[in-house]
mmCIF file of C-alpha atoms in Angstrom:
data_model
loop_
_atom_site.group_PDB
_atom_site.id
_atom_site.type_symbol
_atom_site.label_atom_id
_atom_site.label_comp_id
_atom_site.label_asym_id
_atom_site.label_seq_id
_atom_site.Cartn_x
_atom_site.Cartn_y
_atom_site.Cartn_z
ATOM 1 C CA MET D 9 121.055 8.888 -129.039
ATOM 2 C CA THR D 10 120.638 12.329 -128.691
ATOM 3 C CA THR D 11 117.000 12.921 -127.406
ATOM 4 C CA VAL D 12 114.621 15.690 -128.939
ATOM 5 C CA ALA D 13 111.816 16.470 -125.931
ATOM 6 C CA PRO D 14 112.521 16.737 -122.386
ATOM 7 C CA ALA D 15 109.030 14.901 -122.082
ATOM 8 C CA VAL D 16 106.511 12.990 -123.838
ATOM 9 C CA GLY D 17 103.007 12.316 -122.178
ATOM 10 C CA VAL D 18 100.774 9.623 -122.509
ATOM 11 C CA ILE D 19 97.595 9.471 -121.091
ATOM 12 C CA GLY D 20 96.520 5.062 -120.503
ATOM 13 C CA ALA D 21 97.973 2.259 -118.280
ATOM 14 C CA GLY D 22 96.173 -0.154 -120.581
ATOM 15 C CA ALA D 23 97.311 -2.796 -123.018
ATOM 16 C CA VAL D 24 98.217 -0.387 -125.923
ATOM 17 C CA GLY D 25 99.551 2.257 -123.504
ATOM 18 C CA GLN D 26 101.662 -0.321 -122.140
ATOM 19 C CA ALA D 27 102.894 -1.029 -125.570
ATOM 20 C CA VAL D 28 103.371 2.432 -125.916
ATOM 21 C CA GLY D 29 106.003 3.475 -123.080
ATOM 22 C CA ALA D 30 107.794 0.065 -124.125
ATOM 23 C CA ALA D 31 108.254 1.504 -127.188
ATOM 24 C CA LEU D 32 109.088 4.703 -126.111
ATOM 25 C CA VAL D 33 111.454 3.462 -123.514
ATOM 26 C CA CYS D 34 114.009 2.359 -125.977
ATOM 27 C CA ALA D 35 113.323 4.754 -128.749
ATOM 28 C CA GLY D 36 114.904 7.167 -125.983
ATOM 29 C CA LEU D 37 113.281 10.558 -127.590
ATOM 30 C CA CYS D 38 112.588 11.696 -125.072
ATOM 31 C CA ASP D 39 114.641 12.624 -121.251
ATOM 32 C CA ARG D 40 110.944 11.638 -119.361
ATOM 33 C CA LEU D 41 107.880 9.711 -120.018
ATOM 34 C CA LEU D 42 105.093 10.950 -118.094
ATOM 35 C CA ILE D 43 102.469 8.742 -117.234
ATOM 36 C CA ALA D 44 98.645 9.128 -116.630
ATOM 37 C CA SER D 45 95.857 6.397 -115.691
ATOM 38 C CA ARG D 46 92.618 6.268 -114.214
ATOM 39 C CA SER D 47 94.326 5.360 -111.086
ATOM 40 C CA THR D 48 97.320 6.404 -109.621
ATOM 41 C CA ASP D 49 97.984 2.592 -108.758
ATOM 42 C CA GLN D 50 97.738 1.780 -112.957
ATOM 43 C CA ALA D 51 100.021 4.743 -113.615
ATOM 44 C CA VAL D 52 102.427 3.972 -110.837
ATOM 45 C CA ALA D 53 103.007 0.238 -111.765
ATOM 46 C CA LEU D 54 103.924 1.177 -115.048
ATOM 47 C CA ALA D 55 106.344 4.066 -114.489
ATOM 48 C CA ASP D 56 107.892 1.212 -111.450
ATOM 49 C CA ASP D 57 107.859 -1.307 -114.783
ATOM 50 C CA LEU D 58 108.677 1.157 -117.781
ATOM 51 C CA ASN D 59 111.687 2.189 -115.140
ATOM 52 C CA ASP D 60 112.721 -1.638 -114.014
ATOM 53 C CA MET D 61 113.417 -1.834 -117.984
ATOM 54 C CA ARG D 62 115.341 1.557 -118.581
ATOM 55 C CA THR D 63 117.662 0.726 -116.024
ATOM 56 C CA ALA D 64 118.168 -3.376 -117.682
ATOM 57 C CA ALA D 65 118.239 -1.524 -121.005
ATOM 58 C CA GLY D 66 120.411 1.176 -120.228
ATOM 59 C CA SER D 67 117.873 3.843 -121.836
ATOM 60 C CA GLN D 68 117.835 7.699 -120.274
ATOM 61 C CA VAL D 69 114.693 7.576 -120.710
ATOM 62 C CA ARG D 70 112.728 8.274 -116.352
ATOM 63 C CA ALA D 71 108.997 6.953 -115.961
ATOM 64 C CA HIS D 72 106.599 8.831 -113.846
ATOM 65 C CA ALA D 73 103.124 9.051 -112.382
ATOM 66 C CA VAL D 74 101.506 12.233 -113.227
ATOM 67 C CA PRO D 75 97.718 13.547 -113.329
ATOM 68 C CA VAL D 76 96.186 14.505 -116.716
ATOM 69 C CA PRO D 77 97.115 18.591 -116.553
ATOM 70 C CA GLU D 78 100.609 17.544 -115.857
ATOM 71 C CA LEU D 79 100.495 16.569 -119.211
ATOM 72 C CA ARG D 80 100.193 20.033 -120.833
ATOM 73 C CA SER D 81 103.835 20.872 -120.466
ATOM 74 C CA CYS D 82 104.674 18.605 -122.677
ATOM 75 C CA PRO D 83 105.451 18.914 -126.484
ATOM 76 C CA ALA D 84 103.893 15.698 -127.727
ATOM 77 C CA VAL D 85 100.879 13.698 -125.882
ATOM 78 C CA VAL D 86 99.674 10.241 -127.044
ATOM 79 C CA VAL D 87 96.041 9.279 -125.989
ATOM 80 C CA ALA D 88 95.906 5.827 -125.682
ATOM 81 C CA ALA D 89 92.660 6.316 -123.620
ATOM 82 C CA ARG D 90 90.027 3.716 -123.054
ATOM 83 C CA ALA D 91 86.483 2.555 -121.648
ATOM 84 C CA ARG D 92 85.493 -0.237 -119.794
ATOM 85 C CA PHE D 93 83.417 -1.645 -122.018
ATOM 86 C CA THR D 94 82.405 -4.915 -124.105
ATOM 87 C CA ASN D 95 82.592 -5.165 -127.486
ATOM 88 C CA THR D 96 80.448 -7.293 -128.984
ATOM 89 C CA ARG D 97 80.658 -6.704 -133.212
ATOM 90 C CA ASP D 98 81.791 -9.146 -135.254
ATOM 91 C CA ARG D 99 82.052 -6.658 -138.720
ATOM 92 C CA ASP D 100 83.118 -3.117 -138.402
ATOM 93 C CA VAL D 101 84.739 -4.162 -134.647
ATOM 94 C CA ARG D 102 86.418 -0.709 -134.322
ATOM 95 C CA MET D 103 82.866 1.419 -134.711
ATOM 96 C CA GLY D 104 82.104 -0.833 -131.169
ATOM 97 C CA GLY D 105 83.514 1.512 -128.608
ATOM 98 C CA LEU D 106 82.111 4.207 -129.916
ATOM 99 C CA HIS D 107 79.320 5.518 -127.744
ATOM 100 C CA ALA D 108 82.058 4.361 -124.698
ATOM 101 C CA ASN D 109 85.247 6.220 -125.684
ATOM 102 C CA THR D 110 82.851 9.216 -127.113
ATOM 103 C CA PRO D 111 82.908 11.274 -123.399
ATOM 104 C CA VAL D 112 85.954 9.410 -122.175
ATOM 105 C CA LEU D 113 87.481 11.370 -124.867
ATOM 106 C CA ARG D 114 85.474 14.541 -125.254
ATOM 107 C CA ALA D 115 86.509 15.130 -121.647
ATOM 108 C CA LEU D 116 89.832 14.545 -121.806
ATOM 109 C CA ALA D 117 90.082 17.054 -124.912
ATOM 110 C CA GLU D 118 88.208 19.087 -122.716
ATOM 111 C CA GLU D 119 91.288 19.535 -120.350
ATOM 112 C CA PHE D 120 93.948 19.940 -123.172
ATOM 113 C CA ARG D 121 91.912 23.518 -124.295
ATOM 114 C CA ASP D 122 94.330 25.494 -126.384
ATOM 115 C CA TYR D 123 97.010 22.656 -126.172
ATOM 116 C CA PRO D 124 100.027 23.826 -128.187
ATOM 117 C CA GLY D 125 101.459 20.661 -128.723
ATOM 118 C CA THR D 126 100.863 17.658 -130.625
ATOM 119 C CA PHE D 127 98.182 15.030 -129.828
ATOM 120 C CA LEU D 128 98.126 11.198 -131.338
ATOM 121 C CA VAL D 129 95.593 9.983 -130.789
ATOM 122 C CA VAL D 130 95.105 5.703 -131.183
ATOM 123 C CA THR D 131 91.328 5.323 -129.232
ATOM 124 C CA ASN D 132 89.375 3.446 -131.536
ATOM 125 C CA PRO D 133 87.580 4.681 -133.957
ATOM 126 C CA VAL D 134 90.950 6.441 -134.844
ATOM 127 C CA ASP D 135 89.616 8.863 -137.051
ATOM 128 C CA LEU D 136 86.546 9.870 -135.512
ATOM 129 C CA MET D 137 88.182 10.236 -131.685
ATOM 130 C CA THR D 138 90.935 12.454 -133.350
ATOM 131 C CA ARG D 139 87.992 14.668 -134.654
ATOM 132 C CA LEU D 140 86.338 14.900 -131.297
ATOM 133 C CA VAL D 141 89.315 15.424 -129.783
ATOM 134 C CA ALA D 142 90.490 18.277 -132.397
ATOM 135 C CA GLU D 143 87.469 20.426 -132.281
ATOM 136 C CA THR D 144 86.788 20.317 -128.392
ATOM 137 C CA SER D 145 90.267 21.203 -127.524
ATOM 138 C CA GLY D 146 91.314 23.431 -130.152
ATOM 139 C CA CYS D 147 94.283 22.194 -131.050
ATOM 140 C CA ALA D 148 96.032 22.302 -134.276
ATOM 141 C CA ARG D 149 97.940 19.421 -134.129
ATOM 142 C CA VAL D 150 95.671 16.240 -133.266
ATOM 143 C CA PHE D 151 97.040 13.415 -135.681
ATOM 144 C CA GLY D 152 94.950 9.411 -135.425
ATOM 145 C CA LEU D 153 96.976 6.704 -135.775
ATOM 146 C CA GLY D 154 95.206 3.696 -137.859
ATOM 147 C CA SER D 155 96.301 4.191 -141.578
ATOM 148 C CA SER D 156 99.728 4.415 -140.693
ATOM 149 C CA LEU D 157 99.252 0.982 -139.103
ATOM 150 C CA ASP D 158 97.025 -0.138 -142.324
ATOM 151 C CA THR D 159 99.791 0.498 -144.169
ATOM 152 C CA ALA D 160 102.190 -1.350 -142.447
ATOM 153 C CA ARG D 161 99.895 -4.380 -142.581
ATOM 154 C CA TYR D 162 99.414 -4.037 -146.635
ATOM 155 C CA ARG D 163 103.673 -3.310 -147.527
ATOM 156 C CA LEU D 164 104.464 -6.898 -145.098
ATOM 157 C CA THR D 165 101.654 -8.694 -147.143
ATOM 158 C CA LEU D 166 102.606 -7.599 -150.484
ATOM 159 C CA ALA D 167 105.851 -8.023 -149.846
ATOM 160 C CA ARG D 168 105.040 -11.286 -148.911
ATOM 161 C CA LEU D 169 102.609 -12.291 -151.986
ATOM 162 C CA LEU D 170 105.212 -11.120 -154.237
ATOM 163 C CA ASP D 171 108.284 -12.517 -152.744
ATOM 164 C CA VAL D 172 110.208 -8.845 -152.400
ATOM 165 C CA PRO D 173 111.442 -7.325 -149.779
ATOM 166 C CA VAL D 174 109.361 -5.059 -147.787
ATOM 167 C CA ALA D 175 111.891 -2.440 -148.411
ATOM 168 C CA ALA D 176 111.067 -2.021 -152.066
ATOM 169 C CA VAL D 177 107.461 -1.785 -151.277
ATOM 170 C CA ARG D 178 106.132 1.642 -151.972
ATOM 171 C CA GLY D 179 101.989 2.651 -150.958
ATOM 172 C CA HIS D 180 99.398 3.768 -148.958
ATOM 173 C CA VAL D 181 96.167 2.825 -146.461
ATOM 174 C CA ILE D 182 93.918 5.583 -146.601
ATOM 175 C CA GLY D 183 90.791 6.565 -145.534
ATOM 176 C CA GLU D 184 88.751 4.942 -142.902
ATOM 177 C CA HIS D 185 90.379 3.322 -140.278
ATOM 178 C CA GLY D 186 89.700 -0.913 -140.479
ATOM 179 C CA GLU D 187 87.944 -2.754 -142.317
ATOM 180 C CA ALA D 188 87.214 -0.208 -144.829
ATOM 181 C CA ALA D 189 90.425 1.159 -145.846
ATOM 182 C CA VAL D 190 90.940 2.385 -149.648
ATOM 183 C CA VAL D 191 94.244 0.121 -150.533
ATOM 184 C CA CYS D 192 96.671 2.334 -153.429
ATOM 185 C CA ALA D 193 96.343 -0.589 -155.534
ATOM 186 C CA SER D 194 96.813 2.372 -158.317
ATOM 187 C CA SER D 195 99.434 3.706 -157.201
ATOM 188 C CA THR D 196 101.540 0.827 -155.530
ATOM 189 C CA THR D 197 105.609 -0.115 -156.597
ATOM 190 C CA VAL D 198 107.632 -2.390 -156.668
ATOM 191 C CA ASN D 199 111.803 -1.031 -156.672
ATOM 192 C CA GLY D 200 109.664 1.903 -158.561
ATOM 193 C CA ALA D 201 107.485 0.307 -160.556
ATOM 194 C CA PRO D 202 104.028 -0.064 -161.241
ATOM 195 C CA VAL D 203 102.994 -3.606 -159.866
ATOM 196 C CA ARG D 204 99.583 -5.864 -160.457
ATOM 197 C CA VAL D 205 98.351 -5.781 -156.971
ATOM 198 C CA PRO D 206 96.338 -9.207 -155.984
ATOM 199 C CA LEU D 207 93.708 -6.931 -154.175
ATOM 200 C CA GLU D 208 91.215 -10.121 -153.012
ATOM 201 C CA ARG D 209 94.163 -11.400 -151.217
ATOM 202 C CA VAL D 210 95.708 -8.598 -149.832
ATOM 203 C CA ARG D 211 92.355 -7.318 -148.502
ATOM 204 C CA ALA D 212 91.334 -10.793 -147.150
ATOM 205 C CA GLU D 213 94.706 -10.721 -144.876
ATOM 206 C CA LEU D 214 94.251 -7.038 -143.890
ATOM 207 C CA ALA D 215 90.715 -7.837 -142.614
ATOM 208 C CA GLU D 216 91.648 -11.136 -140.651
ATOM 209 C CA ARG D 217 94.658 -10.064 -139.389
ATOM 210 C CA PRO D 218 93.762 -7.747 -136.408
ATOM 211 C CA GLY D 219 91.424 -10.632 -135.415
ATOM 212 C CA ARG D 220 93.483 -13.257 -135.335
ATOM 213 C CA ILE D 221 96.409 -11.243 -133.130
ATOM 214 C CA SER D 222 93.414 -10.198 -131.100
ATOM 215 C CA ALA D 223 92.635 -13.773 -130.783
ATOM 216 C CA GLY D 224 96.159 -14.737 -129.730
ATOM 217 C CA ILE D 225 96.662 -12.152 -127.607
ATOM 218 C CA GLY D 226 94.000 -10.216 -126.279
ATOM 219 C CA ARG D 227 94.290 -7.179 -128.370
ATOM 220 C CA THR D 228 96.585 -6.237 -130.903
ATOM 221 C CA ARG D 229 99.479 -3.191 -128.990
ATOM 222 C CA TYR D 230 103.168 -3.551 -130.533
ATOM 223 C CA GLY D 231 102.180 -2.796 -133.975
ATOM 224 C CA PRO D 232 100.180 0.492 -132.905
ATOM 225 C CA ALA D 233 103.456 1.714 -130.846
ATOM 226 C CA GLY D 234 105.751 0.668 -133.790
ATOM 227 C CA ALA D 235 103.376 3.439 -136.039
ATOM 228 C CA LEU D 236 103.115 5.279 -132.671
ATOM 229 C CA VAL D 237 106.996 5.457 -132.291
ATOM 230 C CA SER D 238 107.617 6.342 -135.895
ATOM 231 C CA ALA D 239 104.751 9.430 -136.276
ATOM 232 C CA LEU D 240 106.504 11.041 -133.246
ATOM 233 C CA ARG D 241 109.662 10.905 -135.023
ATOM 234 C CA LEU D 242 108.732 12.692 -137.829
ATOM 235 C CA ALA D 243 105.877 15.362 -135.906
ATOM 236 C CA LEU D 244 108.716 16.359 -133.356
ATOM 237 C CA GLY D 245 111.063 16.734 -136.568
ATOM 238 C CA VAL D 246 113.603 14.138 -135.796
ATOM 239 C CA GLU D 247 113.281 13.185 -139.111
ATOM 240 C CA ASP D 248 111.364 13.929 -142.247
ATOM 241 C CA GLY D 249 108.977 11.460 -144.190
ATOM 242 C CA VAL D 250 105.866 11.330 -144.813
ATOM 243 C CA THR D 251 103.429 8.759 -143.052
ATOM 244 C CA GLU D 252 99.905 7.910 -142.790
ATOM 245 C CA LEU D 253 97.490 9.273 -140.345
ATOM 246 C CA SER D 254 94.244 10.510 -139.730
ATOM 247 C CA ALA D 255 93.987 14.624 -140.834
ATOM 248 C CA PRO D 256 91.385 17.076 -141.325
ATOM 249 C CA TYR D 257 89.972 16.325 -145.086
ATOM 250 C CA GLU D 258 87.535 17.830 -146.755
ATOM 251 C CA ASP D 259 84.351 18.025 -143.529
ATOM 252 C CA VAL D 260 86.158 15.049 -141.707
ATOM 253 C CA CYS D 261 89.085 14.154 -140.046
ATOM 254 C CA LEU D 262 90.332 10.415 -142.209
ATOM 255 C CA GLY D 263 93.422 8.757 -143.022
ATOM 256 C CA ILE D 264 95.956 10.553 -145.872
ATOM 257 C CA PRO D 265 99.440 10.346 -146.399
ATOM 258 C CA LEU D 266 101.023 13.260 -144.628
ATOM 259 C CA GLN D 267 105.226 14.868 -145.463
ATOM 260 C CA PHE D 268 106.546 15.781 -142.208
ATOM 261 C CA THR D 269 109.752 18.762 -142.882
ATOM 262 C CA GLY D 270 110.885 19.825 -140.041
ATOM 263 C CA GLY D 271 107.912 18.780 -137.725
ATOM 264 C CA ARG D 272 105.593 20.502 -140.322
ATOM 265 C CA PRO D 273 103.119 18.091 -141.695
ATOM 266 C CA LEU D 274 101.921 18.655 -145.568
ATOM 267 C CA PRO D 275 99.021 16.308 -146.805
ATOM 268 C CA CYS D 276 100.256 14.621 -150.340
ATOM 269 C CA VAL D 277 97.315 11.944 -151.263
ATOM 270 C CA PRO D 278 98.610 10.083 -153.998
ATOM 271 C CA PRO D 279 96.346 9.699 -157.037
ATOM 272 C CA LEU D 280 93.362 7.508 -156.826
ATOM 273 C CA ASP D 281 92.142 5.547 -159.730
ATOM 274 C CA GLU D 282 87.905 5.596 -160.436
ATOM 275 C CA ALA D 283 87.028 2.631 -157.932
ATOM 276 C CA GLU D 284 90.091 4.095 -155.134
ATOM 277 C CA ALA D 285 88.018 7.783 -155.348
ATOM 278 C CA ARG D 286 84.420 5.623 -154.857
ATOM 279 C CA GLN D 287 85.701 3.990 -151.639
ATOM 280 C CA LEU D 288 87.422 7.287 -150.322
ATOM 281 C CA GLU D 289 84.394 9.365 -150.581
ATOM 282 C CA ALA D 290 82.876 6.104 -149.258
ATOM 283 C CA ALA D 291 84.465 6.418 -145.939
ATOM 284 C CA ARG D 292 84.111 10.603 -146.203
ATOM 285 C CA SER D 293 80.229 10.005 -146.266
ATOM 286 C CA LYS D 294 79.987 7.456 -143.345
ATOM 287 C CA LEU D 295 82.616 9.075 -140.685
ATOM 288 C CA ARG D 296 80.927 12.189 -141.122
ATOM 289 C CA ALA D 297 77.560 10.761 -140.546
ATOM 290 C CA ALA D 298 78.416 8.645 -137.290
ATOM 291 C CA TYR D 299 79.900 11.912 -136.250
ATOM 292 C CA GLN D 300 76.371 13.346 -136.011
ATOM 293 C CA GLY D 301 75.639 10.351 -133.465
ATOM 294 C CA VAL D 302 77.592 11.589 -130.564
ATOM 295 C CA ARG D 303 77.751 15.420 -130.991
ATOM 296 C CA ASP D 304 75.674 15.087 -128.147
ATOM 297 C CA ILE D 305 76.817 12.835 -125.927
ATOM 298 C CA PRO D 306 78.084 14.541 -122.499
ATOM 299 C CA SER D 307 82.002 13.912 -121.401
ATOM 300 C CA PRO D 308 81.675 12.883 -117.527
ATOM 301 C CA PRO D 309 84.028 14.711 -115.297
ATOM 302 C CA LEU D 310 87.438 13.108 -114.676
ATOM 303 C CA PRO D 311 87.928 10.966 -111.738
ATOM 304 C CA SER D 312 89.083 12.551 -108.344
ATOM 305 C CA GLY D 313 92.421 14.001 -108.494
ATOM 306 C CA ARG D 314 91.782 14.947 -112.136
ATOM 307 C CA LYS D 315 93.414 12.033 -113.298
ATOM 308 C CA SER D 316 91.812 9.692 -116.118
#
């Protein structure tokens, strides 16, 4: 396939950053993959490993370890950075990283003030981190991964429960990424026709699946990487289509469907029934209140060499 971007940047070389890097090498969307991490050794090691993969797989994407400021030249940057912390939550797990990850992402966003490209934020809690990066950087194109993965899990689960192909299912999961996500059952179709969604069974699987994956392999990584590549295809204008990303919605950022045409997004929230509308409003209220608690958390200086 012909590459469409000279370079894509990835900040963070942990589990998710590694999976994202591997997915981008295989996708072939760029000529160069520029990797920045909290240490030079970590970034160099991942770049070496990905270049081994490139050679073995016959990919044309070359990986390079670089300091954070060099990523400003990329048309798109993926933020998969994560602070070192122990998450002790057993409910609302993604909020566990709020106070730890806020200063890290604020510092990165300050490095990218008025960046003209596209930010794709993966770091949790993704809806709050998306808003933080957008407001701190002043960038117009900041999106968060989360609801797109929730939607993929929803379609997969519903297809299994109804014994139909995944491609036959059309439906969205929106709002806050995670346990409080809004399943848009009222507008879901199978083969173009409305369908009765077994909501309790669907919600149970959506709640249990991330924990089951994390318990087995440490943390989710390849699902987010796949959602990232899909979103990047749309954001770079390779394809037109709809995906669910965290984006501005009234006074917060939360997951909504975006129709991308030529790389330009247009919100296309589906019709909601009364219960779904209440759930979405509850998510908005929760995220608005939670964001007030991180406004005054200062950003630390980036480590020596301005790497993150």
